[in-house]
CSV table of C-alpha atoms and ligand atoms in Angstrom, one decimal:
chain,number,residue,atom,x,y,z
A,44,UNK,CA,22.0,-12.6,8.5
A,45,UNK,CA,25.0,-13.1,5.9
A,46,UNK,CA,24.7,-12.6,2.5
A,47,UNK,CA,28.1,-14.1,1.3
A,48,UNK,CA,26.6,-16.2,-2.0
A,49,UNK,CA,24.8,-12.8,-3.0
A,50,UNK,CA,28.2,-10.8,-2.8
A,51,UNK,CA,29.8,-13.5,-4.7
A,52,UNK,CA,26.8,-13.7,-7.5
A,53,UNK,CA,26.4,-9.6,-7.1
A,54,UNK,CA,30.1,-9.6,-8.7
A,55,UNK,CA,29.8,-12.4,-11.3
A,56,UNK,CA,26.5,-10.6,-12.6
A,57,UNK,CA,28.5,-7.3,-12.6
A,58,UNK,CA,31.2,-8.5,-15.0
A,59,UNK,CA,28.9,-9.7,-18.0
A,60,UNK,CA,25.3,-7.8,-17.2
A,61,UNK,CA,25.8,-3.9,-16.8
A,62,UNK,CA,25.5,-3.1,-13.3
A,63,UNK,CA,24.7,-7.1,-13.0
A,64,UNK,CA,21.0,-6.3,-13.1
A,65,UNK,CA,18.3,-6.2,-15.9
A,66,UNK,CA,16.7,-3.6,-14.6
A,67,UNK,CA,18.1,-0.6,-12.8
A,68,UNK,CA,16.6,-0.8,-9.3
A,69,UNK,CA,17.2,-4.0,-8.8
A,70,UNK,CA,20.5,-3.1,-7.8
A,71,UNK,CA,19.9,-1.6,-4.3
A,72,UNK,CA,22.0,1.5,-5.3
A,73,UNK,CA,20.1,4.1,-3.6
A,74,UNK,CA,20.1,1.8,-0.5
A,75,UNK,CA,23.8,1.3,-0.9
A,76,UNK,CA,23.6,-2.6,-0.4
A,77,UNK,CA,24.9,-5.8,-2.3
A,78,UNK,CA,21.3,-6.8,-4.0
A,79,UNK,CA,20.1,-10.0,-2.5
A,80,UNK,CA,20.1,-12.6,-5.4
A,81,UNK,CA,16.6,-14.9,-5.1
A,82,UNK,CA,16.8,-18.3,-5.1
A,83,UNK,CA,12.4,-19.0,-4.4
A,84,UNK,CA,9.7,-17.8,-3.4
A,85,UNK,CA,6.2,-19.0,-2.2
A,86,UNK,CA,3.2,-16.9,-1.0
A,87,UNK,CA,3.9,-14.4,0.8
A,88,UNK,CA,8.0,-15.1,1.7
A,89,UNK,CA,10.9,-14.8,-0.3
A,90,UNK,CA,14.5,-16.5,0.4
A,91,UNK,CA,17.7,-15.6,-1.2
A,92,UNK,CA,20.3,-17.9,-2.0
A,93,UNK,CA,22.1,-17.5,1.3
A,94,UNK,CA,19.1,-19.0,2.6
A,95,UNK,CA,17.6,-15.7,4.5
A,96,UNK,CA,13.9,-15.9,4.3
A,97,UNK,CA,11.5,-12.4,4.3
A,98,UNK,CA,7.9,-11.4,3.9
A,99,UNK,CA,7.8,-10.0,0.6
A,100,UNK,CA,6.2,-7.1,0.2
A,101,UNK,CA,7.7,-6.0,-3.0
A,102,UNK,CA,5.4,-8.4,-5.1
A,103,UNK,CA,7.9,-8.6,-8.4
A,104,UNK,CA,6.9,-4.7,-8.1
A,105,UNK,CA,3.5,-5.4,-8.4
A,106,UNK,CA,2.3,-8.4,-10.2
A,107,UNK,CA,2.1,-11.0,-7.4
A,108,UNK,CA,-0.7,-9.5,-5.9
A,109,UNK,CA,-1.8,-13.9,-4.3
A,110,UNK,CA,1.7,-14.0,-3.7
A,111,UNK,CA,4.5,-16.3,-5.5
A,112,UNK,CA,4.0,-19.8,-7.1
A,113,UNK,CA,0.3,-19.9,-6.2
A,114,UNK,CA,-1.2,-23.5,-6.8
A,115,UNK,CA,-4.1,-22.2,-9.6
A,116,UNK,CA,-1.4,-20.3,-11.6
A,117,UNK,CA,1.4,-22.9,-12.1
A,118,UNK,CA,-1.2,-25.3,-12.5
A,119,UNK,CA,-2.6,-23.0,-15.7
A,120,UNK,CA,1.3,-22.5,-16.8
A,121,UNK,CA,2.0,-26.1,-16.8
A,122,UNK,CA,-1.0,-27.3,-18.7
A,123,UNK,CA,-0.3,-24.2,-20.7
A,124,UNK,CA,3.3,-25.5,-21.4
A,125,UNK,CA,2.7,-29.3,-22.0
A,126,UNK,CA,1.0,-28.2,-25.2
A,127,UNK,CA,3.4,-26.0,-25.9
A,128,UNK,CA,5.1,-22.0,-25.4
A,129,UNK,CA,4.2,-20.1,-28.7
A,130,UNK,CA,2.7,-20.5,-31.7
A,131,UNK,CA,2.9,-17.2,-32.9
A,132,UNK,CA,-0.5,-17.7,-34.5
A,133,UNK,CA,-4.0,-16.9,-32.5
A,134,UNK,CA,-5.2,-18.8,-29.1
A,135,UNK,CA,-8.3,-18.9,-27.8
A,136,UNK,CA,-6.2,-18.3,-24.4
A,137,UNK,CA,-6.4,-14.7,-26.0
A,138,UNK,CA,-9.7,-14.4,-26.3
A,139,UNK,CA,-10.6,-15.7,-22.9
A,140,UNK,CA,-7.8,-13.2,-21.8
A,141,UNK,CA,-9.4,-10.3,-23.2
A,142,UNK,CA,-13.0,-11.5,-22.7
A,143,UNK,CA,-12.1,-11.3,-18.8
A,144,UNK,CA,-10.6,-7.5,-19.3
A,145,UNK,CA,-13.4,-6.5,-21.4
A,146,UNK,CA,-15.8,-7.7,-18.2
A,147,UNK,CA,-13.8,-6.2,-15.4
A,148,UNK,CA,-12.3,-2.7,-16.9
A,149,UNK,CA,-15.3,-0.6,-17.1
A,150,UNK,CA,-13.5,1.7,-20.0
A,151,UNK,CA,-12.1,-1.1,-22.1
A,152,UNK,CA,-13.9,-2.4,-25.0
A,153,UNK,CA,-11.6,-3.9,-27.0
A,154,UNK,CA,-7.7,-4.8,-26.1
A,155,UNK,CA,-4.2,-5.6,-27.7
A,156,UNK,CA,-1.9,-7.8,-25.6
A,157,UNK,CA,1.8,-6.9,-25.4
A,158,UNK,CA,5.0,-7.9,-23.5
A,159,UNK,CA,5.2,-5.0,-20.8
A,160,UNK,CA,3.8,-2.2,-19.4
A,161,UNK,CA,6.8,-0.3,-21.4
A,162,UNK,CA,5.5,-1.8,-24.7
A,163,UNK,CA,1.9,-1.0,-23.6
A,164,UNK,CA,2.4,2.6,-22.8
A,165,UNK,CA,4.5,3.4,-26.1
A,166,UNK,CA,2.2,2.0,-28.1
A,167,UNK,CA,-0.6,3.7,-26.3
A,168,UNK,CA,0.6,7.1,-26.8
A,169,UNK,CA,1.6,5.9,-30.8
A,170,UNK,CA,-2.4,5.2,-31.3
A,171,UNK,CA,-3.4,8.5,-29.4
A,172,UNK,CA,-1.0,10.2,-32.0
A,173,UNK,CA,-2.9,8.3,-34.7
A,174,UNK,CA,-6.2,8.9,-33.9
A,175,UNK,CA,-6.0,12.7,-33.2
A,176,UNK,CA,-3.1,13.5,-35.9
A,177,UNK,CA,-1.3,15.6,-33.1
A,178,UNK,CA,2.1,14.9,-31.8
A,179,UNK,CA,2.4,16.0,-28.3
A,180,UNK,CA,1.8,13.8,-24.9
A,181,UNK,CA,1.8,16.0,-21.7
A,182,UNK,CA,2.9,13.4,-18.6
A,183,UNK,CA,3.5,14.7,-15.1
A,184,UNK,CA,6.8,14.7,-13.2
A,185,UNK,CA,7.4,11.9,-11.2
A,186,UNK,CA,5.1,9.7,-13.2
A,187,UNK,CA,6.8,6.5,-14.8
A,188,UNK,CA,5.3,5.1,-17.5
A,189,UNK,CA,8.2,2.3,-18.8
A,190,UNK,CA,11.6,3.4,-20.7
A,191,UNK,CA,10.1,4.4,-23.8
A,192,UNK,CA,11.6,7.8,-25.3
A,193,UNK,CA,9.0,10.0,-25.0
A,194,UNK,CA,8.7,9.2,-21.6
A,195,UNK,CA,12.1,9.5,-19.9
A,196,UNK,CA,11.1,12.7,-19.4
A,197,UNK,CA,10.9,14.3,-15.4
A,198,UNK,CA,10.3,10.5,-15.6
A,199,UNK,CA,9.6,8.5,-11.7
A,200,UNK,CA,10.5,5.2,-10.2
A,201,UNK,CA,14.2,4.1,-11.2
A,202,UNK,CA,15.2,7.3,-13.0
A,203,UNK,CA,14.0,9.4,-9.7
A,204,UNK,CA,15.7,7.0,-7.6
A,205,UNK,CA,19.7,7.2,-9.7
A,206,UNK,CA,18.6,10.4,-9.7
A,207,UNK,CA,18.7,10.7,-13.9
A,208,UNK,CA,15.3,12.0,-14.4
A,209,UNK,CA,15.9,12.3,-17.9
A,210,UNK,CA,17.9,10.2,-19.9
A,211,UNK,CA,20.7,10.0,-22.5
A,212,UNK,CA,19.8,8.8,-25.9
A,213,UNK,CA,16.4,10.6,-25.7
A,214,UNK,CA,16.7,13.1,-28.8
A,215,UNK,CA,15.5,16.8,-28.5
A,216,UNK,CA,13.3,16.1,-31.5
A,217,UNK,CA,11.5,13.6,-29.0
A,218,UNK,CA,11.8,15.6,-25.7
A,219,UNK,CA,9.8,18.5,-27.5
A,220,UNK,CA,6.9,16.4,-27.6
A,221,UNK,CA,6.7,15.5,-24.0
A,222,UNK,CA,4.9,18.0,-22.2
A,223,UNK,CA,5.5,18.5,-18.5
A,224,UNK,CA,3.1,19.0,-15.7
A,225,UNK,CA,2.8,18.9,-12.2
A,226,UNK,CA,0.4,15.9,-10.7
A,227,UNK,CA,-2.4,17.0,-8.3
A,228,UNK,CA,-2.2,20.7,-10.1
A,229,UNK,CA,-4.8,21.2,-12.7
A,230,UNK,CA,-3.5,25.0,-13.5
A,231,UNK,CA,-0.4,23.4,-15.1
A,232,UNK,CA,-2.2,20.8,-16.9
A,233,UNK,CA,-4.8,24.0,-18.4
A,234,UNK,CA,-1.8,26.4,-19.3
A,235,UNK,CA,0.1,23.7,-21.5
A,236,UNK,CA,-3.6,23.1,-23.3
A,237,UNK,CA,-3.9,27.0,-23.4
A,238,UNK,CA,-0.7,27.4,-25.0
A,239,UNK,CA,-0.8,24.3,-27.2
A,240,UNK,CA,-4.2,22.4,-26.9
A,241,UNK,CA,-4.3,21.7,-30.7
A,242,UNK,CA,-1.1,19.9,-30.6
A,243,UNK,CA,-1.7,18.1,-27.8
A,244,UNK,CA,-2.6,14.1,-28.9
A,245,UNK,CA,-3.3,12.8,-25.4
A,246,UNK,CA,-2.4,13.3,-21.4
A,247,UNK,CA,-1.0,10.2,-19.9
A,248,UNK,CA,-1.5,10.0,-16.1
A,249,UNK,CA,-1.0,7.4,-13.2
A,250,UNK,CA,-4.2,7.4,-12.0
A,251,UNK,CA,-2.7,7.0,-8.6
A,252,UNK,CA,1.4,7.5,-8.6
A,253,UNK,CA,3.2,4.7,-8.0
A,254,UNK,CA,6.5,5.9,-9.0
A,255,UNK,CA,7.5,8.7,-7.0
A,256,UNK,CA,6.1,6.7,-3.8
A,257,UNK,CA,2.6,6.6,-3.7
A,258,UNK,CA,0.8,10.0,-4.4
A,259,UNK,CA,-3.0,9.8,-4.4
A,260,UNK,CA,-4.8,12.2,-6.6
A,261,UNK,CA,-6.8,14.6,-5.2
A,262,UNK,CA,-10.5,15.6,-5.5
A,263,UNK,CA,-11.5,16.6,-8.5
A,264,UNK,CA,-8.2,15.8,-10.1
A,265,UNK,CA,-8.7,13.2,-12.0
A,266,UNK,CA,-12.0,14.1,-13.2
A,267,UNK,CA,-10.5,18.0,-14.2
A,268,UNK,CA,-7.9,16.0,-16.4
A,269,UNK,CA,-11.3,14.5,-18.0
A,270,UNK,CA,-12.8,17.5,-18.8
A,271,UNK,CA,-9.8,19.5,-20.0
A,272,UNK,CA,-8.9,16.4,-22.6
A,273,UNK,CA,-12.6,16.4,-24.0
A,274,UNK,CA,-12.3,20.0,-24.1
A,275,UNK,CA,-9.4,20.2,-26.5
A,276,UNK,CA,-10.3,16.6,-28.0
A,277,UNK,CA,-7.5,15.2,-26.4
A,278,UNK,CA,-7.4,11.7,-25.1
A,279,UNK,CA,-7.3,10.6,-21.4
A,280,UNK,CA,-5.1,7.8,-21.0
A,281,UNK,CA,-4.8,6.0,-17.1
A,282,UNK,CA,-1.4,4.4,-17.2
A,283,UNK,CA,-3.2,1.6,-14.8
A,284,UNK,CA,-0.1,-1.1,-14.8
A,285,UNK,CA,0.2,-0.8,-11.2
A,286,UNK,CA,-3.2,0.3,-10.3
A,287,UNK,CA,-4.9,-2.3,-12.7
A,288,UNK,CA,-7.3,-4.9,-11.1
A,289,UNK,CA,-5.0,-4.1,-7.8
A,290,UNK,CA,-7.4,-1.1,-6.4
A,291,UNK,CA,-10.4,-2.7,-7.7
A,292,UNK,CA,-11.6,-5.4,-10.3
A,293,UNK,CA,-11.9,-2.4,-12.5
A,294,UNK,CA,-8.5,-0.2,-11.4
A,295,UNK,CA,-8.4,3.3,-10.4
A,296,UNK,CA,-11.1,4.0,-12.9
A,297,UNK,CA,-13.3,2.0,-11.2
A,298,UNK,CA,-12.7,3.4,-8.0
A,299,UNK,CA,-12.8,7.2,-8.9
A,300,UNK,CA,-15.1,6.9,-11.6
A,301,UNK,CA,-13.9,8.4,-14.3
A,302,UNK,CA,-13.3,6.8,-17.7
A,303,UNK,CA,-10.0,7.3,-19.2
A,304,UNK,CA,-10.4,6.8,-23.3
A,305,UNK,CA,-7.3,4.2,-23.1
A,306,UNK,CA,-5.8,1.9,-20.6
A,307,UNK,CA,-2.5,0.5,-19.7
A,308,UNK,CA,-2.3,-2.7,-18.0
A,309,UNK,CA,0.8,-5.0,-16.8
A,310,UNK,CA,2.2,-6.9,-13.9
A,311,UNK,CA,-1.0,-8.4,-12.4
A,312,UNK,CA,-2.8,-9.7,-15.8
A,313,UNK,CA,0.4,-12.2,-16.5
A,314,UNK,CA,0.4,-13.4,-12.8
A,315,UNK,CA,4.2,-13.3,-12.6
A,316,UNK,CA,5.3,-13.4,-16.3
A,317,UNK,CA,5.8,-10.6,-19.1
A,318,UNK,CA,2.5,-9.4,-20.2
A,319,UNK,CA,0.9,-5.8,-21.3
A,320,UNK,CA,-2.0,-4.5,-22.6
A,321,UNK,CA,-3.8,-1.7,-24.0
A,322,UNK,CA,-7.4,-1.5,-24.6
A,323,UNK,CA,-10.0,1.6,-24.8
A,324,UNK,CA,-13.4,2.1,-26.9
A,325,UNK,CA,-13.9,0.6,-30.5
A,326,UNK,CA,-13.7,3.4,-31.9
A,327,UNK,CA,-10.2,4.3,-31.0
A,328,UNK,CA,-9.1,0.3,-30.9
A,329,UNK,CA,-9.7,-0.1,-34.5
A,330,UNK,CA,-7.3,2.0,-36.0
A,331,UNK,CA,-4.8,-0.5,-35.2
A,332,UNK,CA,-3.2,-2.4,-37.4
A,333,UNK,CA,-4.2,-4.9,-39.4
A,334,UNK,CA,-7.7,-3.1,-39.4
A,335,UNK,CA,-6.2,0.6,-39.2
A,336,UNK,CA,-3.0,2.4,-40.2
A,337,UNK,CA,-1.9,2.3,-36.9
A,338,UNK,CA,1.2,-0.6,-36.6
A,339,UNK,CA,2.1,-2.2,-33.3
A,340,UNK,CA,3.0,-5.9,-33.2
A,341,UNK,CA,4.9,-8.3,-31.1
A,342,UNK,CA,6.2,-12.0,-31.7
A,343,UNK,CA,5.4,-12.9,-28.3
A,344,UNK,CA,2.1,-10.9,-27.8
A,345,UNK,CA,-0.9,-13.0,-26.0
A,346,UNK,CA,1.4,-16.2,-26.1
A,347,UNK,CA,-0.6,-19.3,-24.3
A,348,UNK,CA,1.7,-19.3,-21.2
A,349,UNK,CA,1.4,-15.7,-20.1
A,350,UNK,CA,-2.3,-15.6,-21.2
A,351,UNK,CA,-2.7,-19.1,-19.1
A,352,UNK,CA,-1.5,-17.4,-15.8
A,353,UNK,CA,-3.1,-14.1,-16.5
A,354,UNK,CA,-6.6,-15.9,-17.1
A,355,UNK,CA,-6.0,-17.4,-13.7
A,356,UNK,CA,-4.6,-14.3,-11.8
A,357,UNK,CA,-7.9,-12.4,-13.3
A,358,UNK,CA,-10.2,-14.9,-12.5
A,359,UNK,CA,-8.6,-15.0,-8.8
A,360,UNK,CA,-9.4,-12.0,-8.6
A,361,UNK,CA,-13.3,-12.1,-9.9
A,362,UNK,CA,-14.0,-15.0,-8.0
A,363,UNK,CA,-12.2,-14.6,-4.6
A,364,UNK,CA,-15.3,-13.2,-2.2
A,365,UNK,CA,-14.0,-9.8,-0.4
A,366,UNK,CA,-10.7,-9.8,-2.2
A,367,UNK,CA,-10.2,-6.1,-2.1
A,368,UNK,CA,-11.7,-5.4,1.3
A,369,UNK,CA,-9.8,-8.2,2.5
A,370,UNK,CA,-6.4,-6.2,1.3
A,371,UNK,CA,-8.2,-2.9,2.3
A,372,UNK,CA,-8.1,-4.5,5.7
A,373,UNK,CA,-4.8,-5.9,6.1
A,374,UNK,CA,-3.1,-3.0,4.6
A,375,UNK,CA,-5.1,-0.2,7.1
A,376,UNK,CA,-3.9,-2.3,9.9
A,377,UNK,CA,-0.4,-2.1,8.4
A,378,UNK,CA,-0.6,1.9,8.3
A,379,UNK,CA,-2.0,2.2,11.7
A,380,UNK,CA,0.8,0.3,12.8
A,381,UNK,CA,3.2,2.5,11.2
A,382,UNK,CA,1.6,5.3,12.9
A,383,UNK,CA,1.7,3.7,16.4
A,384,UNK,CA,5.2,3.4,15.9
A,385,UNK,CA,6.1,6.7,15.1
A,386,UNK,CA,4.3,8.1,18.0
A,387,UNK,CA,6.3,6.1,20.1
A,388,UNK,CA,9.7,7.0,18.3
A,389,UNK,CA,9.0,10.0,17.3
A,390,UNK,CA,10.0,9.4,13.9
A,391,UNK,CA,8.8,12.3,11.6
A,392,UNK,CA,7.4,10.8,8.5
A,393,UNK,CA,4.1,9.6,6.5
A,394,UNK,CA,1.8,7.2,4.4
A,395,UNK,CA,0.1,7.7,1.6
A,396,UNK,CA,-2.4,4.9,0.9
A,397,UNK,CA,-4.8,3.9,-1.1
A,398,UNK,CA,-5.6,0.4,-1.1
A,399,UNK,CA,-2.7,-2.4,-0.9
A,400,UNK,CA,-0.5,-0.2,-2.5
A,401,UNK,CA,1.6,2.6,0.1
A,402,UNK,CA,4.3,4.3,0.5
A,403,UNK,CA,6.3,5.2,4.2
A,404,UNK,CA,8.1,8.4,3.5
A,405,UNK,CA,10.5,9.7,5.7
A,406,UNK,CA,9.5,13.5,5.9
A,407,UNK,CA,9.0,16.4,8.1
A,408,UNK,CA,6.1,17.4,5.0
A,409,UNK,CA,2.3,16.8,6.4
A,410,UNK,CA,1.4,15.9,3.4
A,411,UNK,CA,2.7,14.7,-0.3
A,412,UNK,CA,0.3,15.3,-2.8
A,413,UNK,CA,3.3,16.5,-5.6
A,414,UNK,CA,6.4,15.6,-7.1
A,415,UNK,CA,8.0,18.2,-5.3
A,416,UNK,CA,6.9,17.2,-1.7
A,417,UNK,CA,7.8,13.9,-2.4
A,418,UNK,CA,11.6,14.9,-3.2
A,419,UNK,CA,12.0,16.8,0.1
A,420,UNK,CA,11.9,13.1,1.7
A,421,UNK,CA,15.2,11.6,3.2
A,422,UNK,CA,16.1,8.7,1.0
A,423,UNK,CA,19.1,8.5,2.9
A,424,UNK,CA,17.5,7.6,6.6
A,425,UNK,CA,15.0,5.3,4.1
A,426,UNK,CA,18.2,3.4,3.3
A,427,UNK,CA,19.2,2.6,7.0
A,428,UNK,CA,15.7,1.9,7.2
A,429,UNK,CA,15.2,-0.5,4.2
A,430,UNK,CA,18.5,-2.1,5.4
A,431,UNK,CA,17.4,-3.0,9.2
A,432,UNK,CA,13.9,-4.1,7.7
A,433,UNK,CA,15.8,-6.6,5.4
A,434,UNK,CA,18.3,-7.8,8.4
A,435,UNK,CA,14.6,-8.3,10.0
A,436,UNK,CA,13.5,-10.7,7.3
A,437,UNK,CA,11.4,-7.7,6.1
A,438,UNK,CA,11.8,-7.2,2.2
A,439,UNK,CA,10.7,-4.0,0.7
A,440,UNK,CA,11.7,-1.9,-2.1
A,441,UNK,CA,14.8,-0.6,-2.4
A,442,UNK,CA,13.6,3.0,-2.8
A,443,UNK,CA,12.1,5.4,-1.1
A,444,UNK,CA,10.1,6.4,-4.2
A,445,UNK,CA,8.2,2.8,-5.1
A,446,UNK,CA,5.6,0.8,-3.2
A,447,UNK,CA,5.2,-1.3,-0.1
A,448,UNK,CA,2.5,-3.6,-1.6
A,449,UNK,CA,0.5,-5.7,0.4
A,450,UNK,CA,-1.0,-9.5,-1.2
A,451,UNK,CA,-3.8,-11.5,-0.7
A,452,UNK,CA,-1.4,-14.0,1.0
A,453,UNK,CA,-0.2,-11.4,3.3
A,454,UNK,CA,-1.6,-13.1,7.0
A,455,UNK,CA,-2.2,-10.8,10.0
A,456,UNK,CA,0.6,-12.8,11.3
A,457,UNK,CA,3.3,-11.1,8.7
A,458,UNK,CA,1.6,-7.6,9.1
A,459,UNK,CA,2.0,-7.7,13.2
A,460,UNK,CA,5.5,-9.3,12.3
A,461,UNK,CA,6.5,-6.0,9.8
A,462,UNK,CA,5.0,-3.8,12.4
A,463,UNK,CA,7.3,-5.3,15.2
A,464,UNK,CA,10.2,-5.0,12.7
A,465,UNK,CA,9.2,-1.6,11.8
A,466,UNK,CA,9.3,-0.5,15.4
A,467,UNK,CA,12.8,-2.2,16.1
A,468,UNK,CA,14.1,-0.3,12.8
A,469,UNK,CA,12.8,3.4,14.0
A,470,UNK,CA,13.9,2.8,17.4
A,471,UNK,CA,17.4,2.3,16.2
A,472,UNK,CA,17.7,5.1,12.6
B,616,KE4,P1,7.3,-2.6,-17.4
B,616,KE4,O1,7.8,-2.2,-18.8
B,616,KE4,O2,8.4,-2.5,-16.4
B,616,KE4,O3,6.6,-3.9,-17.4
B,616,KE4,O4,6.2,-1.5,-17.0
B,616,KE4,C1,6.5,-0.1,-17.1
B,616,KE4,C2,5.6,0.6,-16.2
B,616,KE4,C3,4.6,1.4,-16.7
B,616,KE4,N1,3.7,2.1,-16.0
B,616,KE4,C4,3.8,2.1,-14.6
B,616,KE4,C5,2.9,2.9,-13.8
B,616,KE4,C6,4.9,1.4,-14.0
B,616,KE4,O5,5.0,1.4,-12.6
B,616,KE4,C7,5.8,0.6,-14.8
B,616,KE4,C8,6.9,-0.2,-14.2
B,616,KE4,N2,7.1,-0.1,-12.7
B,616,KE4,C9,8.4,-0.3,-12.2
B,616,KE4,C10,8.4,-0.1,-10.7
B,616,KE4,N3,7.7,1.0,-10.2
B,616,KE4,C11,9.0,-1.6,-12.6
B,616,KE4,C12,10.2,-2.0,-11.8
B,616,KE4,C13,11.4,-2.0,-12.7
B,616,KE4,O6,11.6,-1.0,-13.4
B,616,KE4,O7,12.2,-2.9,-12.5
């Protein structure tokens, strides 16, 4: 492969757009590569505008869970657009749009579309504030929940991967808000509410982590998060922008059965353009603004086009039969592939799975279940590794602390393909 009209376009970017990217780890830093610049994309393969073609398994980091330019969304976009973008007045796309949320997300009974899971999340943690009249959030390390201030705190995903964890810019006055705990350890979450449980306005939580690689919560976790935030009358809030619709029609909640009081949603519910949204009971809804005193509002929020490919990415997802055992499937053979080949290497490492969402660490750890476990793993031999999968027409992320995900338009084909291409790469770290 040759990637000569990327280097070129890599250096144009870089002069005019900081680090020639608009968002951080796009820029294969921690991989040490010129980024590959994209010129299409179509189910499940990518090409860049060398012409190189891979099996994407990055998904946009998520949303693309049919794969790209799927027939039923540009369809929706394009009727969408023929009538035009924005009005900046009310659709009846939204109402569809939140109709369909409403139906699938067990928790959610009324929702506010946004632009991004950033705008979702900061305005989540703004009504929890509101509604309880207490100013602290506790988030774990290692858990990303956008680039909003109170956040970029012991914050995951980019800020783990340039190694900035916490940012610049972000004022003590904010910092002291943000309450750090350690996923997967309850005693951490119950000493911060012991020492300030009255303060505390809500826990935000990654039902399962995405953003430090995949960590899956462990039993009882998730539902000891539940108990402890009714027990100080905090609020529960899944940060489901990755998890959303992806590990069931109803997210992680669905799946581990417990009922967060708010939601975060992204990626998937735009179907490959900018959409958030947060939703959670009435009761808590309703303070928002124009009906409450809380204020959150957005030019673009719930415009016709993102609502018109979302409404179709949802109701893919409703109406395919099997949809999620069908990923279940492809992405267990995937892992047991993996396995097979580091048996045969003898290649120390693991997966943590749940669903079509995983993450190969390279570690001599047998297991990750925290932050900490996941830092011990060797980003470095992960580089050499990303970089023969790409040179294999494999295309993952370009961090060892995001997700392989697999899509519906993944065929066993491309998983016995990345397994072969997996192999090759181990043989040769
Ligand atoms: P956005 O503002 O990027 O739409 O969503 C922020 C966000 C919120 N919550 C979770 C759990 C998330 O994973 C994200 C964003 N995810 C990253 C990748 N893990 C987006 C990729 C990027 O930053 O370019």
């Amino acid at each position: 492969m040759q990637f000569t009209k990327s280097i070129e376009a890599f250096k144009k970017a870089q002069e005019i757009i900081p680090g020639g990217v608009n968002s951080p780890v796009r820029a294969f830093k921690s991989v040490k590569l010129n980024p590959v610049f994209i010129s299409k994309a179509k189910g499940a393969y990518i090409t860049d505008i060398d012409g190189n073609q891979y099996i994407d398994f990055v998904a946009s980091w998520g949303p693309l869970i049919f794969g790209h330019a799927h027939e039923a969304i540009l369809t929706a976009i394009n009727e969408a657009a023929v009538k035009g973008t924005s009005y900046g007045a009310p659709t009846e796309y939204e109402t569809e749009m939140a109709e369909l949320i409403v139906s699938m997300v067990p928790s959610i009974e009324k929702v506010r579309m946004v632009n991004s899971g950033t705008e979702a999340t900061m305005s989540a943690i703004r009504l929890a504030r509101g509604y309880t009249k207490r100013e602290c959030i506790l988030k774990f390390a290692g858990n990303y929940h956008g680039h909003g201030d109170s956040f970029l705190i012991k914050a995951g995903s980019g800020a783990i991967t340039l190694g900035l964890p916490d940012s610049p810019g972000v004022t003590s006055s904010t910092a002291k808000d943000t309450l750090i705990a350690e996923y997967n350890n309850l005693d951490s979450v119950r000493t911060l509410f012991q020492e300030k449980g009255n303060q505390i306005a809500a826990i935000i939580v990654e039902a399962v982590a995405g953003n430090m690689g995949v960590v899956v919560p462990t039993k009882g976790f998730l539902q000891g998060l539940r108990d402890i935030a009714t027990e100080y009358g905090a609020l529960l809030i899944f940060d489901e922008v990755i998890t959303g619709f992806r590990l069931a029609k109803g997210g992680a909640q669905e799946l581990y059965n417990v009922m967060p009081d708010i939601t975060t949603l992204g990626k998937i519910i735009g179907g490959g353009l900018p959409v958030g949204a947060y939703g959670g009971k009435k009761e808590i809804m309703d303070m928002l603004a124009p009906i409450g005193p809380v204020y959150q509002a957005g030019t673009l929020s719930g415009n016709p086009l993102a609502m018109s490919a979302g409404i179709a990415m949802l109701k893919l997802i409703r109406d395919t039969p099997d949809f999620h055992a069908e990923l279940e499937r492809k992405a267990a053979m995937l892992e047991a592939g993996i396995y097979r080949n580091m048996e045969i290497t003898g290649v120390k490492g693991l997966i943590n799975r749940v669903g079509s969402m995983m993450t190969f660490f390279f570690t001599n750890e047998t297991q990750i279940t925290t932050y900490d476990e996941a830092m011990k793993s060797d980003a470095d031999k992960y580089a050499r590794f990303f970089k023969m999968s790409l040179e294999s027409g494999i295309y993952l992320a370009p961090s060892q602390y995001e997700c392989l995900f697999v899509s519906y338009a993944h065929t066993d084909k491309d998983i016995e393909t990345i397994i072969a291409a997996n192999l090759l790469a181990l043989k040769n770290l």
